[in-house]
Coordinates of C-alpha atoms in Angstrom, one line a residue:
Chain A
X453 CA 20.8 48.7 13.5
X454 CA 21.8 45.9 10.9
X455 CA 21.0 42.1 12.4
X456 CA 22.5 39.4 11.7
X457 CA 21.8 35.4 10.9
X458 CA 23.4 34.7 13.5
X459 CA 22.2 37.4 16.2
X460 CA 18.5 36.2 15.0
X461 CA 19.0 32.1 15.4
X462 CA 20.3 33.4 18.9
X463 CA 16.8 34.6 19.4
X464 CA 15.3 31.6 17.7
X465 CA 17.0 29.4 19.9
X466 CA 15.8 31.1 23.0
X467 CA 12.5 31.4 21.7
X468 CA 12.4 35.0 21.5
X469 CA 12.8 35.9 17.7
X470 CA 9.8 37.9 16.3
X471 CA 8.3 36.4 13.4
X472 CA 5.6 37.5 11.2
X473 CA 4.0 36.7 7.7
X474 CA 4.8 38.5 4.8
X475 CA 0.7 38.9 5.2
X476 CA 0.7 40.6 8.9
X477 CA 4.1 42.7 8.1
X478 CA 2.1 45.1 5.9
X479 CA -0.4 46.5 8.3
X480 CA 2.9 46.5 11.2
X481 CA 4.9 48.6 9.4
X482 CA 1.8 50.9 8.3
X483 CA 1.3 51.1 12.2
X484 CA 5.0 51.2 13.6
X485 CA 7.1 52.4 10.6
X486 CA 9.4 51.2 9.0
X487 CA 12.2 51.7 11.6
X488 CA 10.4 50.4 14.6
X489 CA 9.0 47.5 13.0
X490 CA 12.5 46.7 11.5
X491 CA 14.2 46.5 15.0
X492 CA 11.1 44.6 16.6
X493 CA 10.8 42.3 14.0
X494 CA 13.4 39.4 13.0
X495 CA 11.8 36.9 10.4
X496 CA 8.9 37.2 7.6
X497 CA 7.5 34.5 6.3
X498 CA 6.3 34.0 2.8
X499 CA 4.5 31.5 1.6
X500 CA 2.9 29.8 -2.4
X501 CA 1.2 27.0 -3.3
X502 CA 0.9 26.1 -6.5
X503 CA 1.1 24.1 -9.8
X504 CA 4.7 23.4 -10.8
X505 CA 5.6 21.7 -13.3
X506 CA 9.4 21.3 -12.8
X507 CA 9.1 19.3 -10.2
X508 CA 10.6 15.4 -9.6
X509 CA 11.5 12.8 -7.2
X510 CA 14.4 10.5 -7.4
X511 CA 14.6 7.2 -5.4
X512 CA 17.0 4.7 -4.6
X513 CA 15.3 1.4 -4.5
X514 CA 17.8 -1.0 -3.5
X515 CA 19.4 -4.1 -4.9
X516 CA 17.6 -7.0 -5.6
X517 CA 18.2 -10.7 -5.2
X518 CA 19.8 -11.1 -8.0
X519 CA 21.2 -7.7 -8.5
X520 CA 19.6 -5.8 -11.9
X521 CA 20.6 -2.8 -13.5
X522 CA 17.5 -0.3 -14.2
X523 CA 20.0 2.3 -15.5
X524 CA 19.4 2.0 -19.6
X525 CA 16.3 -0.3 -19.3
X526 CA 13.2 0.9 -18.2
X527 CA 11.2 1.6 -15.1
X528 CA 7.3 1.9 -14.4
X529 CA 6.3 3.1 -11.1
X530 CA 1.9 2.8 -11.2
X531 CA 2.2 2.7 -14.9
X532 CA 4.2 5.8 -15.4
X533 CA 7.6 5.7 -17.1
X534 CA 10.4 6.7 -14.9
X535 CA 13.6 8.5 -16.1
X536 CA 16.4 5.1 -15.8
X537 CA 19.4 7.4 -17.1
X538 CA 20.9 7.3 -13.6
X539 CA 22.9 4.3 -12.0
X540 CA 21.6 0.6 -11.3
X541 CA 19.0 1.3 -9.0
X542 CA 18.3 4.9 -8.6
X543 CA 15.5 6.3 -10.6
X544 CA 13.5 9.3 -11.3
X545 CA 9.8 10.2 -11.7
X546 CA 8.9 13.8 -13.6
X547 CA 5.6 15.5 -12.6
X548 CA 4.6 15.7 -16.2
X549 CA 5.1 12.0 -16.7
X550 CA 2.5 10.0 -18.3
X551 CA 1.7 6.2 -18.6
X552 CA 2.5 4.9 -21.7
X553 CA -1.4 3.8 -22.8
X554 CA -2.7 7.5 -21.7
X555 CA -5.0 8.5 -24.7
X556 CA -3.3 12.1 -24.9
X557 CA -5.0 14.8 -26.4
X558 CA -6.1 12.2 -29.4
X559 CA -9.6 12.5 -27.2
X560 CA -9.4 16.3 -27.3
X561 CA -9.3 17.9 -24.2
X562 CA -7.3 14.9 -22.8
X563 CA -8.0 14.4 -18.9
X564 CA -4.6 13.5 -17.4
X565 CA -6.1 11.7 -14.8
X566 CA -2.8 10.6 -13.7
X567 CA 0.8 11.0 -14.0
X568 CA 4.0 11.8 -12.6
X569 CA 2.9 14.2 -10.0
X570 CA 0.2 11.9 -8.7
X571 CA 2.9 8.9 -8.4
X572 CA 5.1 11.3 -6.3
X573 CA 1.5 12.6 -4.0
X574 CA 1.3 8.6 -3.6
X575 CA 4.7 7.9 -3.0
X576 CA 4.0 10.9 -0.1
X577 CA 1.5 9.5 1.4
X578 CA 3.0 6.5 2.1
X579 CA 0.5 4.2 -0.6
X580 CA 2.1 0.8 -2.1
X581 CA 3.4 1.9 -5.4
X582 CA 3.7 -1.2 -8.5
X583 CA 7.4 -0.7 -9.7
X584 CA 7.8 -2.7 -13.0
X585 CA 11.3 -2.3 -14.8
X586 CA 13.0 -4.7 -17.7
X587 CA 17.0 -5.0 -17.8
X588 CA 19.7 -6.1 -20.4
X589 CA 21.5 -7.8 -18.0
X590 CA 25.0 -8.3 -17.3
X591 CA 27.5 -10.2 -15.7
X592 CA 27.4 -8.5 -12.6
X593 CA 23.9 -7.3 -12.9
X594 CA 22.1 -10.8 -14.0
X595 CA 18.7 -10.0 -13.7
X596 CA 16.4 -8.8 -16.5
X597 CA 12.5 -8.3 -14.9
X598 CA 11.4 -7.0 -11.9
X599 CA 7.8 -6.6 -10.4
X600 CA 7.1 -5.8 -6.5
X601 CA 5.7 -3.3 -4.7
X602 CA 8.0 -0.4 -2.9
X603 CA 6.9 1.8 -0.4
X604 CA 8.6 4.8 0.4
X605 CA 9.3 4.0 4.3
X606 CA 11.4 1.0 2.3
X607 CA 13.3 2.8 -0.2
X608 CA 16.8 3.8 1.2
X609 CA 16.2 7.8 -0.4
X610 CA 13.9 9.3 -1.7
X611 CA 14.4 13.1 -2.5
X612 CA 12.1 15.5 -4.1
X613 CA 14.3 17.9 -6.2
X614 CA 12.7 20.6 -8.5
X615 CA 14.7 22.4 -11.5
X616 CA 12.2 25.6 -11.4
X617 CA 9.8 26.2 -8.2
X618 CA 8.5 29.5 -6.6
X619 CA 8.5 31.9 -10.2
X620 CA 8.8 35.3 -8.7
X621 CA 5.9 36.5 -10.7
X622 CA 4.0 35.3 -13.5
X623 CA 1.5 35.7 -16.4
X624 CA -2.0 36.7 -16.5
X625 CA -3.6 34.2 -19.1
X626 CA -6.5 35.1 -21.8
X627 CA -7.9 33.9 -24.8
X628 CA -8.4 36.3 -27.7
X629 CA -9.9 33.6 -29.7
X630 CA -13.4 31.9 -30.7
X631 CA -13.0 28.9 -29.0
X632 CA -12.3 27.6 -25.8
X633 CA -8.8 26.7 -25.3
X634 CA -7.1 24.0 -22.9
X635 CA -3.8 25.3 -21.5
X636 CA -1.5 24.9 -18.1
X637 CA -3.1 28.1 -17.3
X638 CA -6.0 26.0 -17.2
X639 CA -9.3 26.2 -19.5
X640 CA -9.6 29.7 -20.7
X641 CA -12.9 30.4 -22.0
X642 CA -12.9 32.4 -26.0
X643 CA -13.2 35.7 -26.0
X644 CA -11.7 37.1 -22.8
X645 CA -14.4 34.8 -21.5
X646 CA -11.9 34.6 -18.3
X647 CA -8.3 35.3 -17.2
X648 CA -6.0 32.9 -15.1
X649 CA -3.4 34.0 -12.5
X650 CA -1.0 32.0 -10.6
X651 CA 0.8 33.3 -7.7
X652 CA 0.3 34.0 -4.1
X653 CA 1.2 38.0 -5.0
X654 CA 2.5 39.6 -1.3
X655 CA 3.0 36.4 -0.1
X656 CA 5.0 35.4 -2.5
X657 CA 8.7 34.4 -1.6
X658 CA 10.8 35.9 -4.6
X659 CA 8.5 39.1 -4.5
X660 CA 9.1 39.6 -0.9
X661 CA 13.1 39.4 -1.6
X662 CA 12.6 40.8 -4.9
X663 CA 16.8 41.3 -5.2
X664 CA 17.7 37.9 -3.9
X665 CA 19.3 40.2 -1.1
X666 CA 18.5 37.3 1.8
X667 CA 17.3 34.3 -0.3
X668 CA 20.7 32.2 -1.7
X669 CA 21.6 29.0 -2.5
X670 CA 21.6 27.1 0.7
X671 CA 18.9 28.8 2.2
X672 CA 16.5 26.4 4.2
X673 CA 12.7 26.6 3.5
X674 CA 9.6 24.9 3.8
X675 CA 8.9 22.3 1.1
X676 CA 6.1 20.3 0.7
X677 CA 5.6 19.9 4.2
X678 CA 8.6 19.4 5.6
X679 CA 12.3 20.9 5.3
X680 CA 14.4 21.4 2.2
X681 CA 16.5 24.0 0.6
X682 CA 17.6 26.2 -2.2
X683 CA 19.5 24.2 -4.5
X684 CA 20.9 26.1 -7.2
X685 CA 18.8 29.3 -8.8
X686 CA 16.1 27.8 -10.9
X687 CA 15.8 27.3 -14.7
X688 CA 14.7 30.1 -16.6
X689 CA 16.5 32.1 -14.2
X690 CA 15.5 35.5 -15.2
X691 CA 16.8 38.3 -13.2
X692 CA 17.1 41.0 -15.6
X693 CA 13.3 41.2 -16.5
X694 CA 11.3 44.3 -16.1
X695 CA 11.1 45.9 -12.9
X696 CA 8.7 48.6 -11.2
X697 CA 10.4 51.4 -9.7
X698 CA 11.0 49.3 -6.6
X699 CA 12.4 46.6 -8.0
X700 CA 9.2 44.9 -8.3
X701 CA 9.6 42.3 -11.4
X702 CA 6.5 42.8 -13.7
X703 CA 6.9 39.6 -15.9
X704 CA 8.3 36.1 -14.7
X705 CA 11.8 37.0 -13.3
X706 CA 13.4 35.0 -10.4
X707 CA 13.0 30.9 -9.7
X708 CA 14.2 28.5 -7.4
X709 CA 15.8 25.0 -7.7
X710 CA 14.7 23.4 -4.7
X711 CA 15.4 19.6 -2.7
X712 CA 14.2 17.8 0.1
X713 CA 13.7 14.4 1.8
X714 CA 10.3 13.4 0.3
X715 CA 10.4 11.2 3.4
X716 CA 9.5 14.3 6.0
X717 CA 7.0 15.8 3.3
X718 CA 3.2 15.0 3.3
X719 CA 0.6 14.9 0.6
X720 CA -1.0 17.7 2.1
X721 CA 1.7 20.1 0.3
X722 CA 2.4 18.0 -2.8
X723 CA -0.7 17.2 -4.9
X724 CA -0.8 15.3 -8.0
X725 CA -2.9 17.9 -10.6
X726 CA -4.5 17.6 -13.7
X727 CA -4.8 20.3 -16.4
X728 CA -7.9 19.4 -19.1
X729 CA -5.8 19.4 -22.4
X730 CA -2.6 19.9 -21.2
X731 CA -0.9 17.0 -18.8
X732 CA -0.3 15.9 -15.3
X733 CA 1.9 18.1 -13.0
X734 CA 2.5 18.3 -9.0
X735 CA 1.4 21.1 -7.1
X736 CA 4.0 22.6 -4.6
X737 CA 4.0 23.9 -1.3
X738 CA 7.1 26.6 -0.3
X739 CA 7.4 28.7 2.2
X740 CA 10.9 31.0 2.5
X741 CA 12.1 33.0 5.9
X742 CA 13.2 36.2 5.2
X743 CA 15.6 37.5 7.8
X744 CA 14.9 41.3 8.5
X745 CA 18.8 42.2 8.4
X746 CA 18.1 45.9 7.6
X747 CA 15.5 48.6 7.1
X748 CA 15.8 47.9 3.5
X749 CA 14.9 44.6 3.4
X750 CA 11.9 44.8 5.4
X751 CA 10.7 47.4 3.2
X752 CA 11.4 45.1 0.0
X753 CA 9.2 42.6 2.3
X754 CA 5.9 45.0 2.8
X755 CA 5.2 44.7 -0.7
X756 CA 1.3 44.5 -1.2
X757 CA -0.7 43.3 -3.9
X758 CA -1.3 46.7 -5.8
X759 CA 1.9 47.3 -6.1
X760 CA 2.4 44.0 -8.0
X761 CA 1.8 44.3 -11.4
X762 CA 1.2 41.1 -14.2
X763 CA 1.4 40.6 -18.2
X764 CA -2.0 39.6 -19.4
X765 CA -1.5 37.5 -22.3
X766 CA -3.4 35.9 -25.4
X767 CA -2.3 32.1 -24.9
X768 CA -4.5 31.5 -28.3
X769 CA -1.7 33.2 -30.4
X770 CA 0.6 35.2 -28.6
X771 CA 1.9 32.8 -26.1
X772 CA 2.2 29.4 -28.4
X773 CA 3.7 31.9 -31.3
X774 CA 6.6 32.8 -29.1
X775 CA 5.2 36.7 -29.8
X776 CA 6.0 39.7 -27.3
X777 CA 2.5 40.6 -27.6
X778 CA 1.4 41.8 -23.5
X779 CA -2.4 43.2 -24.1
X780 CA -1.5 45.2 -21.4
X781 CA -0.9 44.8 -17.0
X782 CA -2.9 44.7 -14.3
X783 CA -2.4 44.7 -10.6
X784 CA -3.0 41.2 -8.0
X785 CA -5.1 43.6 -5.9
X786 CA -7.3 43.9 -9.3
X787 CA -7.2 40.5 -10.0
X788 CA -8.1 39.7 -7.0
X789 CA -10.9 41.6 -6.6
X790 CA -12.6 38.7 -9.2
X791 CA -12.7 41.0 -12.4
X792 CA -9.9 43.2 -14.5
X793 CA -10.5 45.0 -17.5
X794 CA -9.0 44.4 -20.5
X795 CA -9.4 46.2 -23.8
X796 CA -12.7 47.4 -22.1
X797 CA -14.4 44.3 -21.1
X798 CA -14.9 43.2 -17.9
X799 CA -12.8 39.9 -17.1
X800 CA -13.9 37.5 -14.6
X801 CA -10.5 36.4 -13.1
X802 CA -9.6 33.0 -11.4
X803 CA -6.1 31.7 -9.6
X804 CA -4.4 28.5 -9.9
X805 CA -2.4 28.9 -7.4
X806 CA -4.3 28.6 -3.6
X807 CA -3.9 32.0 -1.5
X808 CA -5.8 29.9 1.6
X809 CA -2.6 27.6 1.4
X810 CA -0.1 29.8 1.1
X811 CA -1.3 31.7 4.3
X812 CA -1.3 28.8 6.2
X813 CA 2.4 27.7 4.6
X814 CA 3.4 31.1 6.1
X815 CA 1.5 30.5 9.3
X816 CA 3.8 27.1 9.8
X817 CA 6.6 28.0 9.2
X818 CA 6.2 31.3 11.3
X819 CA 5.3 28.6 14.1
X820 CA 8.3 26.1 13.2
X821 CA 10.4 29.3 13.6
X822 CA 9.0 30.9 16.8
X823 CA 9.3 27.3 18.5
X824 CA 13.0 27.5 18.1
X825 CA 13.0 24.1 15.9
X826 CA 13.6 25.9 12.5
X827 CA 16.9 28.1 12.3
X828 CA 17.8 30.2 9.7
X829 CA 20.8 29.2 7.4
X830 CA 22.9 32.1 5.9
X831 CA 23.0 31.2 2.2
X832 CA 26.2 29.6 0.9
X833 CA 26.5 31.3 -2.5
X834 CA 24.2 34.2 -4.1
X835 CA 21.4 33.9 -6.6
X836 CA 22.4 35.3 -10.1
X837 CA 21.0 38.8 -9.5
X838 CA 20.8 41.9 -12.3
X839 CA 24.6 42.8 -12.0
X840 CA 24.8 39.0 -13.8
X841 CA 23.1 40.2 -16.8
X842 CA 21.6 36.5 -17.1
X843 CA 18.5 36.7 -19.1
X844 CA 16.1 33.8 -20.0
X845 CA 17.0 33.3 -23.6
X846 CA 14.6 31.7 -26.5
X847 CA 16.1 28.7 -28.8
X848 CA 18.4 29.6 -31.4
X849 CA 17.3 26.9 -33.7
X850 CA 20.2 25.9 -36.3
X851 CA 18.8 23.7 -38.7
X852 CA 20.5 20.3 -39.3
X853 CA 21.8 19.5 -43.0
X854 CA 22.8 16.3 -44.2
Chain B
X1180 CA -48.4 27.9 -2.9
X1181 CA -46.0 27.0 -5.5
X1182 CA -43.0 24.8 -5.7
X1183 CA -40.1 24.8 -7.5
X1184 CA -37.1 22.4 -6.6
X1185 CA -34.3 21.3 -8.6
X1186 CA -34.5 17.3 -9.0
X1187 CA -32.6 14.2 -10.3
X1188 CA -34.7 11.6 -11.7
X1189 CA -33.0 7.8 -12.5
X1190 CA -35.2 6.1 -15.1
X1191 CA -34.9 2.1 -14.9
X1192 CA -34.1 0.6 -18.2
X1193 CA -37.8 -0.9 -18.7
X1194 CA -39.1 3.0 -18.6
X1195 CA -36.9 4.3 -20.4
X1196 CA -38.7 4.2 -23.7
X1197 CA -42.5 5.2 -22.0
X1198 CA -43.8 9.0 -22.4
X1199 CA -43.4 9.3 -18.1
X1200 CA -42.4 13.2 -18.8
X1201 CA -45.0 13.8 -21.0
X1202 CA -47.9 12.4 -18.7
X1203 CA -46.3 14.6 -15.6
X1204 CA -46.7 17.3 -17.1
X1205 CA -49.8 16.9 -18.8
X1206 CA -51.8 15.4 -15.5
X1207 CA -50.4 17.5 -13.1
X1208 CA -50.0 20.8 -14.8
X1209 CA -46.5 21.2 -13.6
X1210 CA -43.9 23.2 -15.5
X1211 CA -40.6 21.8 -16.2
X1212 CA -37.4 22.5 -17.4
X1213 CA -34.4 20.1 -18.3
X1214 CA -31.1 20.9 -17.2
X1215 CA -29.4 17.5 -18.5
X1216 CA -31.1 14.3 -19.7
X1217 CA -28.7 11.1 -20.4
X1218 CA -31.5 8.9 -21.6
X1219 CA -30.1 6.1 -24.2
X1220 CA -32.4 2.8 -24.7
X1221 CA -31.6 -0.3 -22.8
X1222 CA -30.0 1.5 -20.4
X1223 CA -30.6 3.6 -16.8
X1224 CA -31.6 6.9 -17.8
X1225 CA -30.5 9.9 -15.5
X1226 CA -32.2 13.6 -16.0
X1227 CA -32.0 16.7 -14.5
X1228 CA -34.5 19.4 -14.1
X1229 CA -36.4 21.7 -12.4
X1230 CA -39.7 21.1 -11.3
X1231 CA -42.2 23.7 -10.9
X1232 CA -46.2 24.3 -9.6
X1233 CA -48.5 24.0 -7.2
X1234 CA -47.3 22.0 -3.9
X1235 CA -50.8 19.9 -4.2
X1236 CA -49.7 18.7 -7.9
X1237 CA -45.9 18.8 -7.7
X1238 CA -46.5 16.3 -4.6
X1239 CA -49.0 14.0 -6.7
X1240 CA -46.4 14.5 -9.5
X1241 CA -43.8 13.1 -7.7
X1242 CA -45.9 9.9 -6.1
X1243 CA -47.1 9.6 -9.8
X1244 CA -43.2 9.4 -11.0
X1245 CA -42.2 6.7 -7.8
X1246 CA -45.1 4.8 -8.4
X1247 CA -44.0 4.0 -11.6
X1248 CA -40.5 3.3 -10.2
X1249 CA -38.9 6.5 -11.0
X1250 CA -35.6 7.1 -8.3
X1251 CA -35.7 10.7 -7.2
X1252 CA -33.1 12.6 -5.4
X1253 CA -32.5 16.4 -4.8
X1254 CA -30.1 18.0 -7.2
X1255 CA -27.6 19.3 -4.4
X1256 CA -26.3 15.9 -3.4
X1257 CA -25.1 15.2 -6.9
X1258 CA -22.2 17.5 -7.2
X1259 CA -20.2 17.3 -4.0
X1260 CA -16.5 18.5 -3.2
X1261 CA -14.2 15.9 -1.6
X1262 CA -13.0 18.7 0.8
X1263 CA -10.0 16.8 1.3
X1264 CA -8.9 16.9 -2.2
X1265 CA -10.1 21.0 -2.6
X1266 CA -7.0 22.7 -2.0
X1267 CA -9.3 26.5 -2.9
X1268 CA -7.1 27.7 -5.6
X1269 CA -9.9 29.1 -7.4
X1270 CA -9.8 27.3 -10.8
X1271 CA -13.6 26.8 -10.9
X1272 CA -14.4 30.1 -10.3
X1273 CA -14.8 30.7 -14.1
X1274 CA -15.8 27.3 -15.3
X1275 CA -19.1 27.5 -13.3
X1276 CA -22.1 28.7 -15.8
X1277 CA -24.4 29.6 -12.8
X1278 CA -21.4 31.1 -10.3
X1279 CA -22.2 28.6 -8.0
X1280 CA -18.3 29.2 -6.5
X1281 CA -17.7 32.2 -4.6
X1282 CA -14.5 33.5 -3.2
X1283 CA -14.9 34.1 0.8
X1284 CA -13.0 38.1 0.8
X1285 CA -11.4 37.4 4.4
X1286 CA -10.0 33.9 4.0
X1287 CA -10.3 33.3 0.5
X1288 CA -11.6 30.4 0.5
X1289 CA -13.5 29.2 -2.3
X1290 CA -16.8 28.0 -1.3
X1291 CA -19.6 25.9 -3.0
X1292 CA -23.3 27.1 -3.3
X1293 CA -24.8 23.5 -3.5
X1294 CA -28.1 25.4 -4.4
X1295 CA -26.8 27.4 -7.5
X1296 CA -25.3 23.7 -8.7
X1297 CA -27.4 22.8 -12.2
X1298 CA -24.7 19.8 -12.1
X1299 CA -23.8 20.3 -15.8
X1300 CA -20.7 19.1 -15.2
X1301 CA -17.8 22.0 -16.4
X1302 CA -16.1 21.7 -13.0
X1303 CA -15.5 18.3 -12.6
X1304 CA -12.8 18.0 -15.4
X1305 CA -11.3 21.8 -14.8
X1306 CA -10.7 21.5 -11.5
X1307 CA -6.2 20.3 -11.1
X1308 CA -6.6 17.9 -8.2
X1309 CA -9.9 16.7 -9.6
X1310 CA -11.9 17.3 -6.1
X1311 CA -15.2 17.8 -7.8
X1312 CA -17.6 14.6 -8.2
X1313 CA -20.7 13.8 -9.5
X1314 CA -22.7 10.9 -8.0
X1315 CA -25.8 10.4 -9.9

């Protein structure tokens, strides 16, 4: 009874398509079966909402009266330094950017009250944003300073475009050591004082397509509000990694490039975050249709949270040290029940990434879809998948000799 | 019948340096115990505690501390959540010394127990989009 992209937009267009969240799918199939619910049903919906780090904006700001060239001088946009490698007038702002005066971590924990991500929640939300740049200047390209205000309904594009969004899975963080330590995986008390997750487990995209079997470059998705797409497969691209018997990855595994007009986007789904001791970063909202094309990729999509399992790692010693070290794996059903064990303590457990936000992600794009104003795009190109044999490789450092 | 009630006291700078604790709790046997005290000379001085004894004294304790131009305010308007800014990841969860966060099972939500707040402070800095606040 294999579907196709095609039959389903059909459906979409005539608002008839069934849609569903990769939340409601589990207790359908449970109550239909597989084989029912796979002809009833034509779109899942997955959903995350989390921290991100590889995540950036690129503007074009227009030419000024005279013309300067902001390509190999540099850019401030609110005090934060903005990447100027790129032609006259186009730059781009990193989430982990900081201003140049930011004290660091030489007051230890540093706060990172803002950065890069919170420029790009600004820019979002439509808020004045102080561009200060300085220029060589050149014949054609005369000027040298420039000071003004831009505001993104002004600037001809801006596009947010993110080298590694939406990890498949991730790691369970811990400290084994006697002091409190300040990490991306947020403040993790010494220890095993606490543990820190990060990913919206069932609702997860990657872990609902676990095989990249629907999800490809090209594929259209919810991002940050409003519509973008799969670029290119993310860095750290890791397809290879462990699996569970059904192809569940139990470490990292699978990312995705994404890009968008930051112009349709809201702040609501991009928020500038700070993490105590570690930086700034931007915290993403993505949500991926998965077209039900065949009993065996719904099945792939009623993965639940026990059957997702996570590395718990030191990030004292093991993580920082580049060390293999997993102190063992734990399920997101355990971890969210609010406590795991490990190494026979009890281990309060928080998340970094919000479940409440990817449900309602889900929820919207569900809606967008059932409306008949989102269609599904068939992917243009594959995602590396296991047959590649990519693998996320460590640095091969070669020292340099005089 | 007793009392006991979580409280925020603001010292102005000319009391900063007189015994005013000392003499509450000595005149009106009330029992007391400091959650946080920012007292430096010269300066406002804010502290935190919890009040305790009979309702008679704790009320003459409090017209004895206003009288001598002691601010008070309740404890659970000092830490508040800019519910815009909260996106419920759940990053406080762990931070919070008294659990004052719970996560709601059904929506999982993260909400704030105002009442189990001691205001000490952890959250404010842990928490990514910074949507805790103190307002002393």
């Amino acid at each position: 009874m294999a579907k196709t992209i095609k039959e389903i937009n059909e459906k979409i267009k005539e608002g008839k398509a069934v849609v569903v969240t990769a939340e409601e799918i589990i207790d359908l199939v449970k109550e239909k079966g597989v084989k029912k619910a796979a002809q009833e049903v034509d779109v899942v919906t997955t959903g995350t909402f989390g921290p991100m780090c590889s995540s950036a904006a690129y503007i074009n700001i227009g030419h000024s009266k005279p013309r300067i060239k902001l390509g190999g001088g540099r850019a401030y946009l609110n005090d934060v330094p903005a990447y100027t490698g790129l032609a006259a007038v186009d730059i781009l702002i990193g989430a982990n950017a900081l201003p140049d005066d930011d004290p660091r971590n030489r007051i230890y924990p540093g706060e990172f009250n803002y950065g890069g991500g919170h420029v790009i929640e600004g820019l979002v939300a439509g808020k004045d944003i102080r561009l200060v740049a300085t220029a060589y200047g050149t014949d054609c390209y005369p000027r040298k300073k420039l000071e003004t205000w831009i505001n993104i309904k002004g600037l001809n594009e801006a596009v947010l475009f993110n080298p590694r969004n939406a990890y498949q899975n991730y790691n369970v963080a811990v400290n084994l050591s006697d002091k409190t330590i300040y990490t991306y995986m947020g403040v993790l008390k010494p220890e095993l004082g606490n543990a820190n997750y990060c990913s919206a487990g069932q609702l997860s995209p990657l872990l609902n397509d676990p095989y990249y079997k629907t999800i490809g470059i090209g594929t259209k998705i919810f991002l940050g509000g409003g519509i973008g797409f799969v670029a290119w497969q993310g860095t750290q691209h890791d397809p290879t990694v462990l699996r569970s018997e059904k192809g569940v990855p139990r470490r990292g595994g699978g990312t995705l490039a994404v890009i968008g007009d930051l112009k349709q986007m809201a702040p609501r789904w991009l928020v500038g975050a700070s993490m105590l001791g570690y930086g700034c970063t931007l915290t993403v909202g993505i949500g991926v249709p998965i077209p039900i094309l065949s009993e065996e990729i719904l099945k792939y999509a009623t993965v639940t949270d026990d059957e997702i399992l996570a590395a718990v790692i030191d990030y004292a010693n093991a993580y920082p040290n580049m060390k293999p070290d997993i102190i063992t794996e734990v399920s997101y059903a355990q971890l969210k029940s609010g406590r795991i064990v490990v190494r026979g303590n009890e281990v309060p457990t928080a998340s970094l990434s919000s479940y409440p936000r990817a449900v309602e992600i889900a929820k919207i794009l569900k809606e967008w879809i059932a409306s008949g104003k989102f269609q599904l795009t068939e992917p243009v190109a594959p995602l590396p998948g296991v047959e590649s044999g990519v693998t996320f490789k460590p640095l091969k450092e070669r020292p340099i000799e005089d | 019948m007793t009392v006991a009630k979580r409280i925020v006291l603001h010292f102005p700078r000319r009391l900063v340096d007189r015994p005013i604790i000392c003499r509450l709790i000595k005149d009106y046997n009330l029992e007391f115990n400091i959650l946080k005290a920012v007292v430096t000379p010269q300066e406002e001085g804010v502290m935190v505690m919890e009040l305790s004894g009979e309702q008679d004294n704790y009320d003459k304790g409090i017209e004895f501390l206003t009288g001598n131009g002691v601010r008070i305010q309740a404890l659970g308007q000092d830490v508040i959540r800019n519910e815009e800014r909260c996106t419920h990841c759940g990053a406080c969860l762990t931070i919070c010394p008294t659990l004052a966060f719970e996560v709601d099972p059904t929506t999982r939500k993260v909400n704030f127990n105002e009442e189990r707040c001691v205001a000490c402070g952890l959250c404010i800095k842990a928490c990514p989009p910074r949507a805790m606040e103190v307002h002393f």
